[in-house]
Structure formats: C-alpha cells, structure tokens
Coordinates of C-alpha atoms and ligand atoms in Angstrom, one line a residue:
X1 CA 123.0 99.8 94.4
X2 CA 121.5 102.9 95.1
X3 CA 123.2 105.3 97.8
X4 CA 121.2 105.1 100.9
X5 CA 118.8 108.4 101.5
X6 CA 119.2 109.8 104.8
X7 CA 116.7 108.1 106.7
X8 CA 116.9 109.0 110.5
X9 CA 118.4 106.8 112.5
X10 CA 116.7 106.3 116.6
X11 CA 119.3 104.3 119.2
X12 CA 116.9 101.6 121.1
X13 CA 118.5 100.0 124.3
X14 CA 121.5 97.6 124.3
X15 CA 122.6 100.5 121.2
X16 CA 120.7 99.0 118.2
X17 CA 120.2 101.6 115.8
X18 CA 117.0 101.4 113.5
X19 CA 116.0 103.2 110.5
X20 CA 113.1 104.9 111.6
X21 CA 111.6 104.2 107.9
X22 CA 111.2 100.8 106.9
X23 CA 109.0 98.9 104.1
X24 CA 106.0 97.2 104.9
X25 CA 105.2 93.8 103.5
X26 CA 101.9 92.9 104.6
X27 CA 100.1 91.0 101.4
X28 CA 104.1 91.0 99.5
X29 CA 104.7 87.3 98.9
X30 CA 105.8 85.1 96.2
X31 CA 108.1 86.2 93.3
X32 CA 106.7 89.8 93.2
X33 CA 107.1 90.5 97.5
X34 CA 110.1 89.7 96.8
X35 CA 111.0 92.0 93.6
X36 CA 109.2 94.7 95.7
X37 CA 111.8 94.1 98.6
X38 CA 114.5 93.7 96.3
X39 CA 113.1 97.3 94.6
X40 CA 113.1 98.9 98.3
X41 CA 116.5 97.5 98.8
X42 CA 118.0 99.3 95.6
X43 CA 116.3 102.8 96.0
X44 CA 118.2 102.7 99.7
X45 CA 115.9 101.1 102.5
X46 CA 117.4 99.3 105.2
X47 CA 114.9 98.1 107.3
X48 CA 112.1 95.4 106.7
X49 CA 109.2 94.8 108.4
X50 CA 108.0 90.9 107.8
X51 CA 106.3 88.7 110.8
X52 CA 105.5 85.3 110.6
X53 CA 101.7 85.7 109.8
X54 CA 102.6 87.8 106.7
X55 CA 104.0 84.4 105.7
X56 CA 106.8 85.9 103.5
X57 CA 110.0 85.6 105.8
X58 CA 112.0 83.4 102.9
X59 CA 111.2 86.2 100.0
X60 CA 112.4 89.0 102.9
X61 CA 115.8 86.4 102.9
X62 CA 115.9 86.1 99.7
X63 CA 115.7 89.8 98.8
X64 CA 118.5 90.8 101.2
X65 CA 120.6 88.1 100.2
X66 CA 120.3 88.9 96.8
X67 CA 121.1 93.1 97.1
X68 CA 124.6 92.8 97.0
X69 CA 124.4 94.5 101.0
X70 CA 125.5 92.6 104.4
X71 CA 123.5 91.3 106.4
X72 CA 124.7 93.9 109.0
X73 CA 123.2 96.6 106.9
X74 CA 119.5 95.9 106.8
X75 CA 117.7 96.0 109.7
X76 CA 115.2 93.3 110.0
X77 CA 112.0 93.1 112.2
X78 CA 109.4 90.0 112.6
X79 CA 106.8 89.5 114.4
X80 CA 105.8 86.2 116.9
X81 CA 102.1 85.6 116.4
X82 CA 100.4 85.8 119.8
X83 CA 98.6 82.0 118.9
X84 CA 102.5 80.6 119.5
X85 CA 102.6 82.0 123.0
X86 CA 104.5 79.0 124.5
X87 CA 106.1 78.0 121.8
X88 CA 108.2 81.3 121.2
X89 CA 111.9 79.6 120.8
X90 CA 110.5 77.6 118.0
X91 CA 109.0 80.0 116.1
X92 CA 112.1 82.1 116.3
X93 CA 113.9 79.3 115.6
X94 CA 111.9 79.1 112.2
X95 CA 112.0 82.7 111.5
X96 CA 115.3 82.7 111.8
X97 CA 115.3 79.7 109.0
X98 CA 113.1 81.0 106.8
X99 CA 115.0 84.6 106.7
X100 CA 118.7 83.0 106.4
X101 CA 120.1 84.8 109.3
X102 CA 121.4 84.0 112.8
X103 CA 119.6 87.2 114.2
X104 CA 116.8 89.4 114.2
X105 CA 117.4 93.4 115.0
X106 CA 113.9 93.3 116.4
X107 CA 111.5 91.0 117.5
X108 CA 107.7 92.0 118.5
X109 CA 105.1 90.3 119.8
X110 CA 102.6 90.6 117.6
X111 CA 99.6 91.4 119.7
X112 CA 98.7 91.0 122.8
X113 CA 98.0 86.8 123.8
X114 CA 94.9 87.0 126.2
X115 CA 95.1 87.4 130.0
X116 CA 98.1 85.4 131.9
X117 CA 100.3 84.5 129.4
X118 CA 101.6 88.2 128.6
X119 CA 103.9 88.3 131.0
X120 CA 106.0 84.7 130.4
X121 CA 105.7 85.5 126.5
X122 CA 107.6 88.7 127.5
X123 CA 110.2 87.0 129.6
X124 CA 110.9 84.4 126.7
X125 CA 111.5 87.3 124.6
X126 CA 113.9 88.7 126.8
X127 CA 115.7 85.7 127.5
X128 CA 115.9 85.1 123.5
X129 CA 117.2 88.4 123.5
X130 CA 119.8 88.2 126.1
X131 CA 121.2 85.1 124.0
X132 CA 121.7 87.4 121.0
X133 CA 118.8 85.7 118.6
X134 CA 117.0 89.1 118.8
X135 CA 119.3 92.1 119.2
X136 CA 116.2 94.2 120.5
X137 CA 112.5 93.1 121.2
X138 CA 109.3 95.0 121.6
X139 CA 105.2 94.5 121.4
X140 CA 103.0 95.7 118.9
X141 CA 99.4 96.7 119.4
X142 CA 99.9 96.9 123.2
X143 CA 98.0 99.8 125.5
X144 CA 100.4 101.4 127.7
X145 CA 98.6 100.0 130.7
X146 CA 99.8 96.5 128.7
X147 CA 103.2 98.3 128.7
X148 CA 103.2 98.9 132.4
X149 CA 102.6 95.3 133.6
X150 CA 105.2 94.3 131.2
X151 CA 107.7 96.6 132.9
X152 CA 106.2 96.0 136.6
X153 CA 107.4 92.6 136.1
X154 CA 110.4 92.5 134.8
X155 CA 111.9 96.0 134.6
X156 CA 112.0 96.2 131.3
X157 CA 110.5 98.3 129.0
X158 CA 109.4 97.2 125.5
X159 CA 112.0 99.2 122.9
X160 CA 109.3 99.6 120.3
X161 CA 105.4 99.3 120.2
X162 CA 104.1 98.7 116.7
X163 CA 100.7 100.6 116.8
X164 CA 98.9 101.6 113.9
X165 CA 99.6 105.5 113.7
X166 CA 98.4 108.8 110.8
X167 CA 98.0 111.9 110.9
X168 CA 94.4 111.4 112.1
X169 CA 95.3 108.5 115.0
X170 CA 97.6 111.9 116.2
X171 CA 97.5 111.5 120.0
X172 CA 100.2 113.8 122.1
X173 CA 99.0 112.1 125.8
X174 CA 99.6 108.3 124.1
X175 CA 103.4 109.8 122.5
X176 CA 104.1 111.3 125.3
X177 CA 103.5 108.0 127.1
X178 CA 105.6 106.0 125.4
X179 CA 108.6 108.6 125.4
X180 CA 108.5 108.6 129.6
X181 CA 108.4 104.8 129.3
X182 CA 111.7 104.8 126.9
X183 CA 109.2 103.1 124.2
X184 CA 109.7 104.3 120.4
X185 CA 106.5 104.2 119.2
X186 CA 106.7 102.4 115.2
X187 CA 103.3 103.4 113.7
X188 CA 101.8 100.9 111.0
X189 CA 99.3 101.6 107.9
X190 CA 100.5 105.2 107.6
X191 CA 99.3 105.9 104.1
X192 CA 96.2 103.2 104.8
X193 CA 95.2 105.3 108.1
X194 CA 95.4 108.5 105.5
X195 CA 92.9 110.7 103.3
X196 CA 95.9 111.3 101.2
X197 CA 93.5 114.0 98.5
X198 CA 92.9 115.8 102.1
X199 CA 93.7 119.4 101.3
X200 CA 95.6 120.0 104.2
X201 CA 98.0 117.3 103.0
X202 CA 97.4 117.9 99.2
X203 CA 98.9 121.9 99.9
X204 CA 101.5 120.9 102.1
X205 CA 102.8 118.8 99.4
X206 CA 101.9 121.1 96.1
X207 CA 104.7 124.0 98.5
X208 CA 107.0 121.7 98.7
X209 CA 107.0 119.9 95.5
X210 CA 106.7 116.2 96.6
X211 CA 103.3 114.3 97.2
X212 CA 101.1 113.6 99.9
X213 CA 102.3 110.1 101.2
X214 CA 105.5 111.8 101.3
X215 CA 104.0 114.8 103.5
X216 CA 102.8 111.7 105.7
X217 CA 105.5 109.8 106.1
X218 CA 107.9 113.0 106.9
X219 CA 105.3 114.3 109.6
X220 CA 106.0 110.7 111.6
X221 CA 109.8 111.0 111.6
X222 CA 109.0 114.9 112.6
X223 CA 107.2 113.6 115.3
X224 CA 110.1 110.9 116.2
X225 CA 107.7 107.8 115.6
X226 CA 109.5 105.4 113.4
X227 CA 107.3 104.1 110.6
X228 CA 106.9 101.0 108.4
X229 CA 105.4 101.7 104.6
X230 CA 104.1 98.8 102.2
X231 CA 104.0 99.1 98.3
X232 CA 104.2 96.8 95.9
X233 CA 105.3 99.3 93.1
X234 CA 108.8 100.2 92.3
X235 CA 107.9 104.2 91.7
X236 CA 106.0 104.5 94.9
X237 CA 109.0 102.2 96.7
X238 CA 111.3 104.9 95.7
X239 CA 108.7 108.0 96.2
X240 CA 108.2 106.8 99.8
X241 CA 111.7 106.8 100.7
X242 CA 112.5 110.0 99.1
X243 CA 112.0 112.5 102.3
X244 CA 115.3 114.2 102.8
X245 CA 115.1 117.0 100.2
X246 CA 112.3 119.0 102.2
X247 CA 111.2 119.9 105.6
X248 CA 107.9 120.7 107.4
X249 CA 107.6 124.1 109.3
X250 CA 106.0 123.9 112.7
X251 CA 103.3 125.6 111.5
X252 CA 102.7 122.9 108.9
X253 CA 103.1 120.1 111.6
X254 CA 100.8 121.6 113.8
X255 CA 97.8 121.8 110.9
X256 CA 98.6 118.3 110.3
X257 CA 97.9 117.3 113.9
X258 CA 94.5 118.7 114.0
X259 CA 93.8 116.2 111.1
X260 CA 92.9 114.1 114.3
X261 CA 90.3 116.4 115.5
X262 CA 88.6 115.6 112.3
X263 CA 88.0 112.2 113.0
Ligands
LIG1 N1 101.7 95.1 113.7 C1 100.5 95.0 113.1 O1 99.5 94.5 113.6 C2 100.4 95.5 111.6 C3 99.2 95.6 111.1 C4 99.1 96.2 109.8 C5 100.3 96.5 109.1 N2 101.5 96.3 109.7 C6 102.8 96.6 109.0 O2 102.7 97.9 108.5 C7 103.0 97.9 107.1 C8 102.3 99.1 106.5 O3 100.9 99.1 106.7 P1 99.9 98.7 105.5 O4 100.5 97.8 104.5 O5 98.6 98.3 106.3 O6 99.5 100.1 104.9 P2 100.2 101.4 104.3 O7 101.7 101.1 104.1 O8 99.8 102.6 105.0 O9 99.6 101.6 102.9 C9 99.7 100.6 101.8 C10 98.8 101.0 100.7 O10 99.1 102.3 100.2 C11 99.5 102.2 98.8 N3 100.6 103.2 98.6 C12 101.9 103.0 98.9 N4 102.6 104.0 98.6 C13 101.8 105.0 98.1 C14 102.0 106.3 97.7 N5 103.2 106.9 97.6 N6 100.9 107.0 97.2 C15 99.6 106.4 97.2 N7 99.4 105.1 97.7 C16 100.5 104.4 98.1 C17 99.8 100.8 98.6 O11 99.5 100.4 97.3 P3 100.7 99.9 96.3 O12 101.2 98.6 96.9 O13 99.9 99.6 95.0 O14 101.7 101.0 96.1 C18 98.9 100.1 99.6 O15 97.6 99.9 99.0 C19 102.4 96.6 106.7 O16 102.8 96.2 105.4 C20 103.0 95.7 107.8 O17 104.4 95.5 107.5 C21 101.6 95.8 111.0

C-alpha cells in the first residue's frame, strides 16, 4: 500500500475529518469499479464517493475491504435518492449492507424531493445521524435558499452540499454563501465541467510540470471546496491524486476564476 499523499483534510461538525479529494464512481460497477477503487485505494485515496443510484455500494465494500486499510481510514459518502423520501432508515439500512460497514462518514441527500417533504427527509437524516449510522450528513444539489429552510427548521446546517463545481461554474457570492452558513461546498464533475486543452489551464500546467486535470483539481482545494474525481484508469487514478508537489500563485488562481466569465 502506497503512502497516502497529502490530501487536505476540512473538520465538518460533530469533528469528522474528510479528505477534501475523493474518487468519483459514477458509471464504476462490476469487477472493473471495483479494480478502479481498489487502484485509488493503493495510490493513497481515502475517501469514496458511491450513492445508492450509482448502484455500486458492494464493489465500494469490496474494494475497501480488500486494501489491507481499516475501515476507520477511508472515508466513505453515499447518497439517499430523493424517490426514497420516506423510506430513508431503510435505505440506509441497505447501504449500510451493501458497503459492509456499521457507518457512513457522510450521508447526502441526493437531490432535492419536491415541495413538503424536504424538511422531514432532513430530520430523518439528522436523527440517523444522531444514532451514529451517519457520522455527518449533508444535501447535494440544494440552492442555498433550499439550505436556509433546512436550517430555519431545525437549526442545523447541512455539513456539505454536493454541487456540481469547475473552474467555469466559479461563483464567489454562492462560496461565500455556503462558508457563512458553515456548509463545505463538495463540487462534482470537476474534470467533466472542464475544457481541460483551455490555454489558460494548458500553461498553468506546462510551468508547473503536471497536467491540466491536476491544475483543476488543485484550484478547488485552493479555493477550500472539497472535490470528488471519477476515472476508471489506474494512470489517471494516480495522476489525479498527485497534487502535493506544486502550488498555484494567486495570480494563477485569479486567471482561472475568470474561466467563469467565459461561459
Ligand atoms: N451528486 C450528484 O448529483 C452527482 C452528479 C454527478 C457526479 N457526481 C459524483 O462526482 C463524481 C465525479 O464527477 P463525474 O464522474 O461526473 O466527472 P469527472 O470526475 O469530472 O470526470 C470524469 C471523466 O474525466 C475523465 N478523466 C479522469 N481523469 C482524467 C484526467 N486526469 N485527464 C483527462 N480526463 C480524465 C474520465 O475518464 P476515465 O475514466 O477514462 O479516466 C471521465 O470521462 C462522480 O463520479 C460522482 O461520484 C455526483
């Protein structure tokens, strides 16, 4: 087993650390998801992001019961589809199965179920939470007004929304939001959301010696917005992980940013 890369670490509420880089498994199933997680779990990733629509919880249990690590070591999220609104212990009752493990580190809701039922799904998450299935539990693809109402309620903030999040999405006002509201903001399809033979990205990455997905993926952590990465292939596994030997000036953050004036 590989020696862990230095992937920053944020502290959500109720002290759960999470590595703010994790691997995406969206479309990773069957014998070779689960050799990709196994390969992400080797070249040092401790964090997995699976949900029960990606249909690939077993092969995400499978792969970390198979790396040699404890279970206390990887960090695992899932996600509750918003069509089992109601039927939330159950489902995490089955993820929990499927994955081999007591607990999840973090549980999202993921998107928002129409109209009334947001709030109660949020309260069920809590109370799973406060039983210790789910050491932390958040939203994904939730507005902040969605945010607020959640918090009106019940007082308590979401620890992460999942949002879909690249250098062009780049929003200040909708970061800014979620750091008043104590919200880590997780962005999804990083690479996907990317022009990655940009040129602004292509010469950041040709000065510093590494490639473009990995000039991506370090202006998120830059930015404090944890981020979830999928690939199915060991050398880009271990290139997208690889983001502690270099640094991005301010300067070269601040030309990525206006990627999002482009759009
Ligand atoms: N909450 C939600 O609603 C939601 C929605 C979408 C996604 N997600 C989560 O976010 C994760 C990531 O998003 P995503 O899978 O949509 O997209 P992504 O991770 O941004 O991009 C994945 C694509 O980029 C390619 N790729 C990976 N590394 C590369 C590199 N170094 N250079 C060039 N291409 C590279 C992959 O191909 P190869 O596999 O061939 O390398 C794949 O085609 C998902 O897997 C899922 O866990 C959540």
């Amino acid at each position: 087993m590989t020696q862990a890369p230095a992937i920053p670490i944020v502290t959500l509420p109720g002290d759960v650390a999470m590595p703010m880089l994790g691997l995406g498994t969206w479309r990773l199933r069957g014998r070779a998801g689960q050799q990709a997680m196994a390969a992400a779990l080797e070249a040092g990733y401790r964090h997995i992001d699976t949900a029960t629509m990606y249909g690939n919880e077993a092969e995400a249990g499978r792969a970390v019961a198979g790396s040699g690590l404890d279970r206390s070591e990887v960090f695992i999220t899932s996600k509750l589809p918003s069509g089992r609104a109601g039927r939330e212990r159950a489902t995490l009752s089955e993820s929990l199965r499927a994955l081999g493990t007591s607990y999840l580190d973090l549980w999202l809701v993921h998107w928002p179920p129409a109209g009334r039922t947001l709030v109660p799904v949020w309260q069920e998450l809590l109370a799973l939470r406060d039983e210790g299935r789910a050491r932390a539990v958040g939203v994904s693809n939730y507005s902040l007004a969605q945010i607020d109402r959640l918090i009106e309620v019940t007082g308590q903030a979401p620890a992460v929304n999942q949002i879909p999040w690249s250098p062009r999405r780049h929003d200040a006002a909708v970061l800014a939001g979620h750091r008043e509201r104590g919200v880590t903001v997780m962005g999804y399809s990083p690479l996907k959301g990317s022009q990655l033979t940009d040129p602004v990205l292509t010469g950041i990455a040709g000065a510093h010696g590494v490639s473009p997905a990995q000039v991506v993926l370090k202006w998120h952590l830059a930015h404090g917005v944890a981020t979830v990465v999928k690939s199915a292939d060991p050398g880009r596994i271990a290139d997208n992980i690889g983001l502690a030997r270099f640094s991005l000036s301010e300067e070269e953050i601040g030309r990525i940013d206006s990627l999002s004036r482009e759009r």
